[in-house]
Short mmCIF file of C-alpha atoms in Angstrom, two decimals:
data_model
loop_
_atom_site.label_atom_id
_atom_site.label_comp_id
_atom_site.label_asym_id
_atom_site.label_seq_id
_atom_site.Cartn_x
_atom_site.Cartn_y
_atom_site.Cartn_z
CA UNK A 1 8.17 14.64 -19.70
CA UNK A 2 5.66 17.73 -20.30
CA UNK A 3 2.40 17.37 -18.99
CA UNK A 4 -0.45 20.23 -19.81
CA UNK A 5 -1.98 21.78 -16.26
CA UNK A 6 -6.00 21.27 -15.81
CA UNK A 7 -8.53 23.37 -14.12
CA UNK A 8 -11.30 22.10 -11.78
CA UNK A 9 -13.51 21.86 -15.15
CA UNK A 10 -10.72 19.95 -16.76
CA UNK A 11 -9.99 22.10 -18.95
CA UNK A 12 -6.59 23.20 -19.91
CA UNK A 13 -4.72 26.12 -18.21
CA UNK A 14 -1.58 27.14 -20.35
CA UNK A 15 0.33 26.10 -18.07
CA UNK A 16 2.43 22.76 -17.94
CA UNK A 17 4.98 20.99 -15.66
CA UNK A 18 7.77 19.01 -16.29
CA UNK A 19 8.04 15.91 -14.89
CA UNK A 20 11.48 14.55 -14.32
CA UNK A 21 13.04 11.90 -16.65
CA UNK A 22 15.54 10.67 -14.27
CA UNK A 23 11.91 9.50 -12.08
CA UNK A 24 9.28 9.06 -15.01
CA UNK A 25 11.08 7.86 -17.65
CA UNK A 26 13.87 5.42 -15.51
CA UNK A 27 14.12 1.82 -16.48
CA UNK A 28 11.43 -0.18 -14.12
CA UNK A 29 12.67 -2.78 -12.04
CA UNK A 30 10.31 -5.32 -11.20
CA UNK A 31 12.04 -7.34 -8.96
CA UNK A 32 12.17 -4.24 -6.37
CA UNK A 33 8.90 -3.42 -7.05
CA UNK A 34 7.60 -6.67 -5.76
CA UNK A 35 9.61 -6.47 -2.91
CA UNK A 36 8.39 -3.16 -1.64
CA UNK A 37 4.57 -4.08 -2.13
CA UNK A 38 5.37 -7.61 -0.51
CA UNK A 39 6.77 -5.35 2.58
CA UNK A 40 3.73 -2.85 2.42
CA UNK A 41 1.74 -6.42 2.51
CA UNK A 42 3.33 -8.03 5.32
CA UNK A 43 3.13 -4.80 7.49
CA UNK A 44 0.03 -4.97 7.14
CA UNK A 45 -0.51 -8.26 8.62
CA UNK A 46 -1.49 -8.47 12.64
CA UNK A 47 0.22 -11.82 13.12
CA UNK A 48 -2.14 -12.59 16.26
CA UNK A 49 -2.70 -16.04 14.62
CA UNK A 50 -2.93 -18.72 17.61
CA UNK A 51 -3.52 -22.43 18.82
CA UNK A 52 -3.02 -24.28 21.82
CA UNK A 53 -0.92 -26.84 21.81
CA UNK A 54 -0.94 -30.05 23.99
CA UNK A 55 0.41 -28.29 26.67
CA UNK A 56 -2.28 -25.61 26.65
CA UNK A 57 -5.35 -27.69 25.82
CA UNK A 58 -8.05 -28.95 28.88
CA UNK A 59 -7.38 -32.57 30.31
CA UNK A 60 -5.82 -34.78 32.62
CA UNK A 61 -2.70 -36.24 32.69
CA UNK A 62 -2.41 -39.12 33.46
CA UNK A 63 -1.97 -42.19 30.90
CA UNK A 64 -4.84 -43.85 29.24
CA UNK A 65 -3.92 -47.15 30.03
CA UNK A 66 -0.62 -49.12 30.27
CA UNK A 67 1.96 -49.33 28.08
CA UNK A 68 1.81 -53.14 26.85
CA UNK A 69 -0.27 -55.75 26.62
CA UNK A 70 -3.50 -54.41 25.70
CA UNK A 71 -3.31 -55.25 22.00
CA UNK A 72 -3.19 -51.69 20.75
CA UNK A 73 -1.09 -48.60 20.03
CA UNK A 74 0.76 -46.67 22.71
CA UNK A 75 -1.57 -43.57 24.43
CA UNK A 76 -0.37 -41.06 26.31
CA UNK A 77 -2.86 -38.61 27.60
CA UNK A 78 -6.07 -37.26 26.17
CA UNK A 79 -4.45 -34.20 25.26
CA UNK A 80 -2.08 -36.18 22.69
CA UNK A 81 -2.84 -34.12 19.48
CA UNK A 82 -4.19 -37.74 17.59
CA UNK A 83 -7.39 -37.43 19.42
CA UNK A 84 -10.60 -35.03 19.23
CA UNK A 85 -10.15 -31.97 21.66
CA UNK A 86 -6.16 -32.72 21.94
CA UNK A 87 -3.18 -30.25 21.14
CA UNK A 88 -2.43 -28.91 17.27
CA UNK A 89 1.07 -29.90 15.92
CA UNK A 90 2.79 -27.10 14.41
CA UNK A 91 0.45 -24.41 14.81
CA UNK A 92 0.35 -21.16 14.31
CA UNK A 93 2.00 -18.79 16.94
CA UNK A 94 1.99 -14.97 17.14
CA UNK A 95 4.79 -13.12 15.44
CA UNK A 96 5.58 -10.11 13.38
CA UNK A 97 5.27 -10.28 9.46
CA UNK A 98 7.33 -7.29 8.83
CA UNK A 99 10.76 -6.85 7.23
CA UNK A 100 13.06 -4.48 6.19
CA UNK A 101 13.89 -3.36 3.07
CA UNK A 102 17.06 -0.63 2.65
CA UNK A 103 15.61 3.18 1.40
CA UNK A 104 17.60 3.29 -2.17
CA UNK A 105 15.57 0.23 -2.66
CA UNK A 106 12.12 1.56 -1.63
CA UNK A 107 13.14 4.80 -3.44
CA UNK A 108 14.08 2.78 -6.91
CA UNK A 109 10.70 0.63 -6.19
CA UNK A 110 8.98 4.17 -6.31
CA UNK A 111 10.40 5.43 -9.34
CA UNK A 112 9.96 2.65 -11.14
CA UNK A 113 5.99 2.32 -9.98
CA UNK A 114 5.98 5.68 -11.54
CA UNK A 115 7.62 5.23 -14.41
CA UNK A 116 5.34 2.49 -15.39
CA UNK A 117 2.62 4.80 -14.72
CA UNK A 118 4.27 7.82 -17.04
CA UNK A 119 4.44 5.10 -19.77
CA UNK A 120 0.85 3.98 -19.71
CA UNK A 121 0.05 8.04 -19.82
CA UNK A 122 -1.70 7.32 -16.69
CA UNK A 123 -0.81 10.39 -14.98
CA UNK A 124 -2.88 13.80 -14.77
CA UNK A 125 -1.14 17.13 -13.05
CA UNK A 126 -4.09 19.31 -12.10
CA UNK A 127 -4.39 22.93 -10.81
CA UNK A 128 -3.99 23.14 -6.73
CA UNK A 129 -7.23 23.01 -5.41
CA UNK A 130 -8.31 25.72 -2.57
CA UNK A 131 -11.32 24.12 -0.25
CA UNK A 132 -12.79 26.43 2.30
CA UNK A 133 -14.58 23.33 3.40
CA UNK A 134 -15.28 19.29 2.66
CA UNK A 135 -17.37 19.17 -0.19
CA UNK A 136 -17.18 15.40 -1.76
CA UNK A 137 -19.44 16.68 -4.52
CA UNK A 138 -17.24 19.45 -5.67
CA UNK A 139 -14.14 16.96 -5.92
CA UNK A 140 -16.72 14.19 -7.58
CA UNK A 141 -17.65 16.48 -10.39
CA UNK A 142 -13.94 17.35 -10.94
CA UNK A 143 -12.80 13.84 -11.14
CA UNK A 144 -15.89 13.28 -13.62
CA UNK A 145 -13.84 16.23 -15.51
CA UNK A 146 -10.72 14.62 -15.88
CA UNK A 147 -12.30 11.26 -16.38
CA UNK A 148 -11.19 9.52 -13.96
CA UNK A 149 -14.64 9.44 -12.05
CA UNK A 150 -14.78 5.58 -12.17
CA UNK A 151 -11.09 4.85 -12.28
CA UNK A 152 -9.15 3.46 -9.04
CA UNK A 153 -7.16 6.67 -8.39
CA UNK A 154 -4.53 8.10 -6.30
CA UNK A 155 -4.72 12.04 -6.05
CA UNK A 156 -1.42 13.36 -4.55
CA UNK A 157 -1.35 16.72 -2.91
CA UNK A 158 1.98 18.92 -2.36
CA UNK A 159 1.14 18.42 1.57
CA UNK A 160 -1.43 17.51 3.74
CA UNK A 161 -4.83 19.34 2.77
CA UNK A 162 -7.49 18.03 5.51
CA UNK A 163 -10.33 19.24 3.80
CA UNK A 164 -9.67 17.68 0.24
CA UNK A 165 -8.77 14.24 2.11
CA UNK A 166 -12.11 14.67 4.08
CA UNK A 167 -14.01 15.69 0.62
CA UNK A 168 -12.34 12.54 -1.40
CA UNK A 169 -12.66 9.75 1.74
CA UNK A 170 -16.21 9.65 0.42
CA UNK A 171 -15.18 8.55 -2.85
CA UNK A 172 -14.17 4.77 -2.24
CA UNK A 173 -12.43 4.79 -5.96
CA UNK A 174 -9.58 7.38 -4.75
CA UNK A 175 -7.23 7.65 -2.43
CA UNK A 176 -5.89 11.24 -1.25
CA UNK A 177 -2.39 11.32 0.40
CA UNK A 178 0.21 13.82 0.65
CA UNK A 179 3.18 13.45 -1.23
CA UNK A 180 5.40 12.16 1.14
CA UNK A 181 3.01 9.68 2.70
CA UNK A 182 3.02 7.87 -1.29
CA UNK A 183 4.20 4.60 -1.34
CA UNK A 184 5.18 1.44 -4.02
CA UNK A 185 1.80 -0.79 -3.34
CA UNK A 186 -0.78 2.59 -3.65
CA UNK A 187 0.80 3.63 -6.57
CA UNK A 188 0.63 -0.17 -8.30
CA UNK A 189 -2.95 -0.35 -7.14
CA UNK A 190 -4.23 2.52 -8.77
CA UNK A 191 -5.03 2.91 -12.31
CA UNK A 192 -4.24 6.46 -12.61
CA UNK A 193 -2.15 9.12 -10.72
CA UNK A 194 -3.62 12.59 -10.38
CA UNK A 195 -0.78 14.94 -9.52
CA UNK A 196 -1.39 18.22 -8.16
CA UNK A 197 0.74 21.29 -9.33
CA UNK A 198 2.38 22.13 -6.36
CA UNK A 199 3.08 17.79 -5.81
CA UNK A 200 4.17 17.85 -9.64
CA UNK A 201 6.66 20.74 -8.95
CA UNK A 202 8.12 19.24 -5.98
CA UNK A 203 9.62 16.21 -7.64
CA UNK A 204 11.67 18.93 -10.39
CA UNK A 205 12.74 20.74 -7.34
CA UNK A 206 13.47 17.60 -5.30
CA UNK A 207 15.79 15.99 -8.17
CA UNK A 208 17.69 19.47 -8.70
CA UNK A 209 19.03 19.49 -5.12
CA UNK A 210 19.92 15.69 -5.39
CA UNK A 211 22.12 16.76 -8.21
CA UNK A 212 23.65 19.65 -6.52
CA UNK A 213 24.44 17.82 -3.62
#
């Protein structure tokens, strides 16, 4: 897959990268790609959920009154979950949300969250981007370039650049990572993938030492 290289005015370079078939052209899966952003979900989740029960609730405990002979139902004590201020049945407790999924799983989830992407020709590669400083406007006028300025976005860098994550955390419609920090759910959430040219490159060089090992 050949995509065209553009500049910070979004225009074109000469230059263009191939993108991998074996990544952005597999068959999707759908079935893994569920289960990875289900995982991603679930991690997410602080599981500090809590009740009391009847054992935990304020009150005495002694019984209400007798067993028989009153004429009505059987009471225990005032903390019997049937009554207003008693114990919760079957509550929530604390516990951990997270699972595990094997790595050739999360790795085909990946490729085929990208693939889907490649097909919709929702992916950009632009020029690497040298900041000597944050500046959200300078990265808002680019995205405005490659029209993507009001598109949910993911812009993936080769490695971590602080100051191009500091200049896009302004921008609540994108989301800056590194490459190796990308995952199944950020890539279904966004509408379009803006690749950098060194993060383009790295998946070529990536898949040719796969193959030669």
């Amino acid at each position: 897959m050949q995509i065209e290289v553009l500049n910070i005015e979004g225009k074109s370079t000469g230059r263009s990268v191939e993108l991998p078939d074996d990544i952005f052209g597999a068959e999707p899966n759908d079935h893994v790609i569920y289960l990875a952003v289900k995982q991603y979900l679930a991690a997410q989740r602080q599981g500090t959920h809590k009740v009391k029960t009847r054992a935990e609730v304020q009150g005495a405990s002694r019984k209400l009154h007798k067993q028989k002979g009153t004429g009505g139902s059987r009471k225990g004590n005032i903390r019997n979950p049937l009554y207003k201020g008693g114990g919760t049945i079957f509550g929530p407790k604390p516990r951990d949300y997270s699972f595990k999924l094997n790595k050739k799983v999360k790795d085909l989830a990946k490729i085929s969250a990208l693939s889907y992407k490649a097909k919709a020709n929702a992916i950009l590669v632009v020029e690497d981007i040298s900041l000597e400083a944050p500046k959200t406007k300078t990265l808002a006028t680019a995205l405005s370039k490659w029209n993507v300025g009001e598109k949910k976005s993911m812009f993936i860098l080769a490695e971590p650049n602080e100051n191009i994550e500091l200049s896009l955390r302004n921008v609540p419609s994108v989301l800056a990572l590194p490459l190796s920090d990308i995952n199944t759910y950020d890539i279904v959430n966004s509408e379009v993938l803006v690749l950098s040219e060194g993060a383009a490159k790295i998946f070529s060089e990536d898949l040719e030492e796969a193959v030669e090992a």
